[in-house]
């Protein structure tokens, strides 16, 4: 194995993807990019390919195959061919997922947005590679499929000596700040002594508002997150607290924790990224600068810790730390996600698909802000949950839920 950890980044033009590349820049002696994929921005992809000397690239939008920028990138990659391995540029969603299987890769960073990331996570683990996961929907929709695969890869890593001598084997490393924080708080602890996981929330841009206050919210207002710089879909989810609902479901799968032991607490300063409470009343909290490069780096460096990728927090200037209960009545998406998780089966899949459609409709100004939760609830009520059996089943339910949500929006 190469001395460097070799990485594929799926979603390399997004917030998580670009920050992952920044971590690689700062630790180029330990990390190497071997594959990159994004949706449409071929100009960005070519710049990244050239900078990092990447030989394998994929573009999700099939229609861009004959684009002049695509021809330029293909010509550049052709120069990277050697006698042993041809450089590749492929198009379409299957091509993006296909990068998970290239033999050069040790780790796949899944920073794809939405349910499209589920198959990439599944194939990463099926190929026996480490999954650094920033795609919430992989576990929300397919946790019943993903976690057994991760357990199998953990066993393989232990058997081969690739796992650390102590602690988790590291087949699935959560990238988002909340689950990365919980992961670190649990290191060295006994799971049977955990009494509660506290998932922190900033409260979003509308903390303290009433439902009446939210009736005329615009996309621009909802996109203005107070502490984190994120993509449009995730920013809207943060404003509705759907983001926290999805994180509850993720935490249930990642840490095998029952829902009655997972709580959300609003922490507006976003200095505490999450907490773990133990049976003796002790609480471990993970604190740090509000910069995603910290959890990204730990997901890539585990079990080691490398020099900080950002300026560390100065506690002398932090000021106060405030806490509050979330308002699940006003922010109905939080309650709906918990209901979906507790019900289980295919209901989280239907819930997630409806939310993606409703958020896109709101961003396109085709429905009101409060319609997001209303649409999600309508689709959930129309769905008859089943046990999760396969990716194909989940894809069918995802498609049904999207059609149902689109019809609901069109009828408004």
XYZ file of C-alpha atoms in Angstrom:
412
model
C 0.000 0.000 0.000
C 1.136 3.525 -0.754
C 2.525 5.514 2.178
C -0.055 8.151 1.354
C -3.787 7.651 1.813
C -5.308 7.731 -1.663
C -8.652 9.456 -1.959
C -11.577 9.718 -4.339
C -13.785 12.790 -3.818
C -17.375 12.573 -5.047
C -18.905 16.043 -5.185
C -15.590 17.862 -5.540
C -17.092 21.252 -6.463
C -19.373 21.511 -3.421
C -18.645 22.908 0.021
C -17.417 19.639 1.544
C -15.561 18.650 -1.622
C -13.593 21.887 -1.916
C -12.748 21.868 1.793
C -11.555 18.265 1.469
C -9.188 19.391 -1.286
C -7.940 22.143 0.994
C -7.122 19.562 3.683
C -5.216 17.577 1.043
C -3.266 20.710 0.075
C -2.201 21.186 3.681
C -1.218 17.537 4.131
C 0.038 16.583 0.692
C 2.741 14.460 2.320
C 0.033 12.186 3.762
C -2.852 12.434 1.273
C -3.216 12.002 -2.482
C -6.258 12.592 -4.715
C -6.723 9.769 -7.250
C -10.287 10.411 -8.436
C -12.704 13.340 -8.686
C -16.380 13.569 -9.595
C -18.917 16.383 -9.765
C -22.233 17.170 -11.406
C -21.774 19.824 -14.090
C -18.800 22.150 -13.480
C -16.281 20.715 -15.945
C -14.204 23.904 -15.775
C -13.802 23.397 -12.030
C -13.075 19.710 -12.517
C -10.315 20.394 -15.041
C -8.648 22.871 -12.697
C -8.776 20.320 -9.881
C -7.511 17.494 -12.101
C -4.557 19.608 -13.219
C -3.691 20.813 -9.718
C -3.736 17.384 -8.077
C -2.489 15.317 -11.009
C -5.652 13.211 -11.008
C -6.049 10.442 -13.618
C -9.692 9.439 -13.053
C -12.614 11.861 -13.348
C -16.385 11.648 -13.766
C -19.163 14.119 -14.582
C -22.678 13.309 -13.475
C -24.452 15.166 -16.278
C -24.429 12.825 -19.278
C -25.420 15.646 -21.658
C -22.043 17.356 -21.182
C -20.095 14.571 -22.899
C -19.530 16.573 -26.111
C -19.041 19.910 -24.374
C -15.880 21.830 -25.448
C -14.739 21.874 -21.817
C -15.170 18.107 -21.712
C -13.026 17.700 -24.816
C -10.354 19.887 -23.248
C -10.338 17.782 -20.079
C -10.310 14.538 -22.067
C -7.306 15.756 -24.062
C -5.448 16.614 -20.859
C -6.205 13.211 -19.308
C -5.112 11.430 -22.489
C -1.630 12.795 -21.851
C -1.655 11.036 -18.456
C -2.027 7.566 -19.986
C 0.837 5.190 -19.339
C 1.649 1.630 -20.249
C -0.048 0.204 -17.156
C -3.236 2.208 -16.629
C -5.308 4.451 -18.879
C -6.591 7.729 -17.468
C -10.387 7.979 -17.564
C -13.119 10.578 -18.022
C -16.655 9.177 -17.889
C -20.129 10.720 -17.839
C -23.392 9.884 -16.075
C -24.387 8.887 -12.556
C -23.073 5.349 -13.056
C -19.671 6.840 -13.883
C -19.666 8.848 -10.641
C -20.462 5.718 -8.638
C -17.913 3.775 -10.680
C -15.041 5.805 -9.219
C -15.651 4.050 -5.891
C -14.204 0.887 -7.383
C -10.928 2.110 -8.854
C -8.112 -0.020 -7.402
C -5.924 2.989 -6.601
C -8.353 4.326 -3.962
C -8.148 3.672 -0.214
C -10.831 6.175 0.892
C -13.919 7.560 -0.823
C -15.219 10.921 0.384
C -18.929 10.911 -0.429
C -19.939 14.578 -0.552
C -22.784 14.079 -3.034
C -26.016 15.889 -2.177
C -29.269 13.989 -1.779
C -30.405 10.410 -2.244
C -28.067 10.006 -5.258
C -25.247 9.418 -2.779
C -26.728 6.192 -1.383
C -25.541 3.910 -4.178
C -22.066 5.478 -4.030
C -21.837 4.707 -0.304
C -23.070 1.161 -0.874
C -20.561 0.472 -3.653
C -17.684 2.025 -1.690
C -18.183 -0.393 1.173
C -18.933 -3.299 -1.160
C -15.493 -2.640 -2.686
C -13.945 -2.856 0.794
C -12.855 0.778 0.910
C -13.132 3.316 3.733
C -16.203 5.522 3.407
C -15.760 9.104 4.632
C -19.408 10.076 4.674
C -20.838 13.556 4.242
C -23.979 12.391 2.428
C -26.712 12.264 5.071
C -29.182 10.441 2.892
C -26.976 7.333 2.690
C -27.899 6.457 6.266
C -31.268 8.188 6.435
C -32.561 6.255 3.416
C -30.343 3.165 3.417
C -28.917 2.764 6.908
C -30.366 -0.756 7.143
C -28.215 -1.706 4.132
C -25.130 0.448 4.749
C -24.370 -0.419 8.385
C -24.121 -4.218 7.884
C -21.753 -3.567 4.970
C -19.647 -1.247 7.141
C -19.486 -3.935 9.846
C -18.233 -6.429 7.263
C -15.502 -4.048 6.069
C -14.545 -3.383 9.702
C -14.016 -7.135 10.158
C -11.927 -7.290 6.993
C -9.796 -4.360 8.177
C -9.169 -6.027 11.517
C -8.292 -9.338 9.876
C -5.847 -7.697 7.466
C -4.186 -5.484 10.062
C -5.443 -2.274 8.439
C -7.516 -1.312 11.494
C -6.044 0.631 14.437
C -4.847 -1.467 17.377
C -7.565 0.068 19.571
C -10.842 1.822 18.872
C -13.210 1.485 15.907
C -11.863 -0.190 12.777
C -12.728 2.931 10.774
C -14.593 1.580 7.732
C -17.203 4.339 7.996
C -15.980 7.747 9.143
C -18.655 10.441 9.555
C -17.652 13.813 8.170
C -20.405 16.103 9.412
C -19.512 18.021 12.557
C -22.184 16.525 14.827
C -21.494 12.852 14.179
C -17.772 13.412 13.947
C -18.017 14.992 17.408
C -20.003 12.088 18.844
C -17.585 9.608 17.248
C -14.663 11.285 19.009
C -16.492 11.557 22.353
C -17.155 7.810 22.244
C -13.528 6.801 21.616
C -12.385 4.636 24.527
C -15.866 4.464 26.059
C -18.237 1.524 26.626
C -21.428 1.882 24.587
C -23.498 0.234 27.348
C -22.593 3.158 29.620
C -23.945 5.800 27.207
C -27.255 7.225 28.406
C -27.816 9.927 25.782
C -26.453 11.482 22.619
C -26.924 15.253 22.417
C -26.969 16.490 18.823
C -26.404 20.240 18.772
C -28.141 22.683 16.441
C -27.463 26.334 15.737
C -31.203 26.883 15.423
C -30.772 28.233 11.905
C -31.619 31.753 10.726
C -35.184 31.664 12.135
C -34.503 30.633 15.714
C -37.193 32.082 17.974
C -39.661 32.786 15.145
C -43.289 31.653 15.213
C -45.140 29.863 12.417
C -46.820 33.151 11.572
C -43.397 34.758 11.208
C -42.387 32.058 8.715
C -45.369 32.387 6.370
C -43.689 34.789 3.943
C -40.054 33.677 4.202
C -38.083 33.998 0.948
C -35.332 31.673 -0.329
C -32.732 34.402 0.221
C -33.707 34.698 3.875
C -33.642 30.939 4.392
C -30.215 30.603 2.775
C -28.606 33.067 5.207
C -27.249 30.617 7.798
C -25.826 32.375 10.885
C -22.677 30.279 11.392
C -22.044 27.650 8.689
C -21.279 28.091 4.982
C -23.159 25.301 3.201
C -24.818 24.474 -0.112
C -28.366 25.628 -0.889
C -30.223 22.389 -0.109
C -28.447 21.822 3.207
C -28.916 25.483 4.169
C -32.676 25.198 3.674
C -32.715 21.944 5.656
C -30.886 23.740 8.440
C -33.461 26.544 8.474
C -36.385 24.081 8.726
C -34.485 21.877 11.244
C -34.919 18.954 8.848
C -31.135 18.776 8.984
C -31.330 17.867 12.670
C -34.059 15.347 11.994
C -31.859 13.641 9.427
C -28.968 13.689 11.899
C -31.100 11.939 14.537
C -31.704 9.093 12.082
C -28.014 9.030 11.145
C -26.985 8.862 14.805
C -29.386 5.973 15.388
C -27.666 3.965 12.643
C -24.076 5.055 13.212
C -24.012 4.441 16.945
C -26.721 1.729 17.306
C -28.572 4.073 19.638
C -32.344 3.912 20.278
C -34.258 7.051 19.398
C -35.273 7.730 22.999
C -31.581 8.230 23.792
C -30.981 10.835 21.060
C -31.912 14.459 21.699
C -31.421 17.756 19.880
C -30.321 20.861 21.781
C -30.014 24.334 20.276
C -26.533 25.792 20.819
C -26.531 29.065 18.833
C -22.785 29.731 18.955
C -22.087 26.361 17.236
C -19.005 26.024 19.433
C -20.142 22.693 20.889
C -20.516 20.289 18.000
C -22.269 17.566 20.009
C -22.146 15.805 23.380
C -22.356 12.340 24.900
C -23.926 11.775 28.316
C -22.970 8.706 30.363
C -24.772 6.646 32.972
C -22.885 8.275 35.859
C -24.065 11.747 34.806
C -20.786 12.740 33.163
C -20.959 14.534 29.816
C -18.233 14.730 27.175
C -18.541 17.594 24.701
C -16.606 18.183 21.488
C -15.776 21.864 20.969
C -13.935 23.621 18.197
C -13.874 26.277 15.514
C -16.907 26.284 13.218
C -14.991 25.025 10.199
C -15.780 21.777 8.405
C -12.124 21.141 7.618
C -11.671 19.900 11.201
C -14.118 16.948 10.955
C -13.068 16.304 7.350
C -9.432 16.040 8.388
C -10.174 13.689 11.299
C -12.165 11.404 8.990
C -9.082 11.190 6.750
C -6.398 11.064 9.455
C -8.035 8.578 11.857
C -6.665 7.146 14.099
C -4.031 9.891 14.027
C -4.441 13.612 14.629
C -2.580 16.010 12.379
C -1.783 19.704 12.695
C -4.926 21.840 12.755
C -6.206 22.819 9.282
C -7.592 26.096 10.668
C -6.823 28.505 13.468
C -7.876 26.845 16.750
C -10.622 28.317 18.903
C -9.557 30.931 21.474
C -11.717 30.230 24.516
C -10.795 33.610 26.001
C -12.824 35.325 23.289
C -15.633 32.789 22.939
C -17.977 34.526 25.355
C -21.134 32.741 26.475
C -22.544 29.335 25.563
C -26.331 29.237 25.328
C -28.638 26.229 25.205
C -32.333 25.817 24.420
C -34.828 23.151 23.436
C -35.763 23.095 19.733
C -39.276 24.215 18.783
C -40.565 21.113 17.011
C -44.065 22.570 16.708
C -42.923 25.590 14.690
C -40.230 23.629 12.865
C -42.400 20.649 11.979
C -39.741 18.932 9.851
C -37.804 17.954 12.976
C -40.796 16.107 14.391
C -41.603 14.481 11.049
C -38.067 13.137 10.652
C -38.149 11.644 14.146
C -41.489 9.965 13.363
C -40.006 8.568 10.152
C -36.961 7.253 11.970
C -38.909 5.679 14.811
C -41.307 4.037 12.345
C -38.345 2.839 10.298
C -38.411 0.677 7.204
C -38.957 2.624 4.006
C -40.675 5.636 5.604
C -37.403 7.633 5.962
C -36.837 7.073 2.218
C -40.244 8.531 1.332
C -39.774 11.378 3.810
C -36.352 12.286 2.429
C -37.471 12.233 -1.218
C -40.454 14.444 -0.459
C -38.208 16.889 1.357
C -35.798 17.115 -1.581
C -38.684 17.891 -3.952
C -40.242 20.423 -1.578
C -36.940 22.217 -0.939
C -36.256 22.451 -4.677
C -39.775 23.813 -5.235
C -39.284 26.420 -2.508
C -35.927 27.511 -3.953
C -37.638 27.846 -7.352
C -40.390 29.902 -5.663
C -43.019 27.303 -6.606
C -44.224 26.827 -3.035
C -44.158 28.642 0.294
C -41.651 27.993 3.075
C -44.188 26.305 5.347
C -45.246 24.110 2.426
C -41.979 22.191 2.782
C -43.131 20.476 5.978
C -46.700 20.170 4.705
C -45.538 18.382 1.560
C -43.317 16.016 3.529
C -46.147 15.171 5.898
C -48.586 14.531 3.047
C -46.198 12.092 1.356
C -45.454 10.313 4.638
C -49.181 9.858 5.271
C -49.645 8.427 1.776
C -46.821 5.885 2.165
C -47.269 2.354 3.488
C -43.904 1.537 5.107
C -42.155 -1.735 4.249
C -39.026 -3.437 5.529
C -35.883 -2.370 3.651
C -34.742 -5.152 1.326
C -32.602 -3.691 -1.468
C -31.278 -0.592 -3.199
C -33.694 -1.218 -6.061
C -36.652 -1.195 -3.681
C -35.488 2.078 -2.137
C -35.006 3.616 -5.583
C -38.581 2.683 -6.522
C -39.974 4.227 -3.343
C -37.810 7.294 -3.827
C -39.257 7.724 -7.344
C -42.834 7.211 -6.078
C -42.341 9.750 -3.289
C -40.921 12.323 -5.719
C -43.889 11.933 -8.069
C -46.283 12.238 -5.147
C -44.513 15.321 -3.786
C -44.380 16.953 -7.222
C -48.126 16.396 -7.656
C -48.748 17.894 -4.208
C -46.717 21.006 -5.073
C -48.410 21.349 -8.475
C -51.817 21.286 -6.785
C -51.004 24.214 -4.479
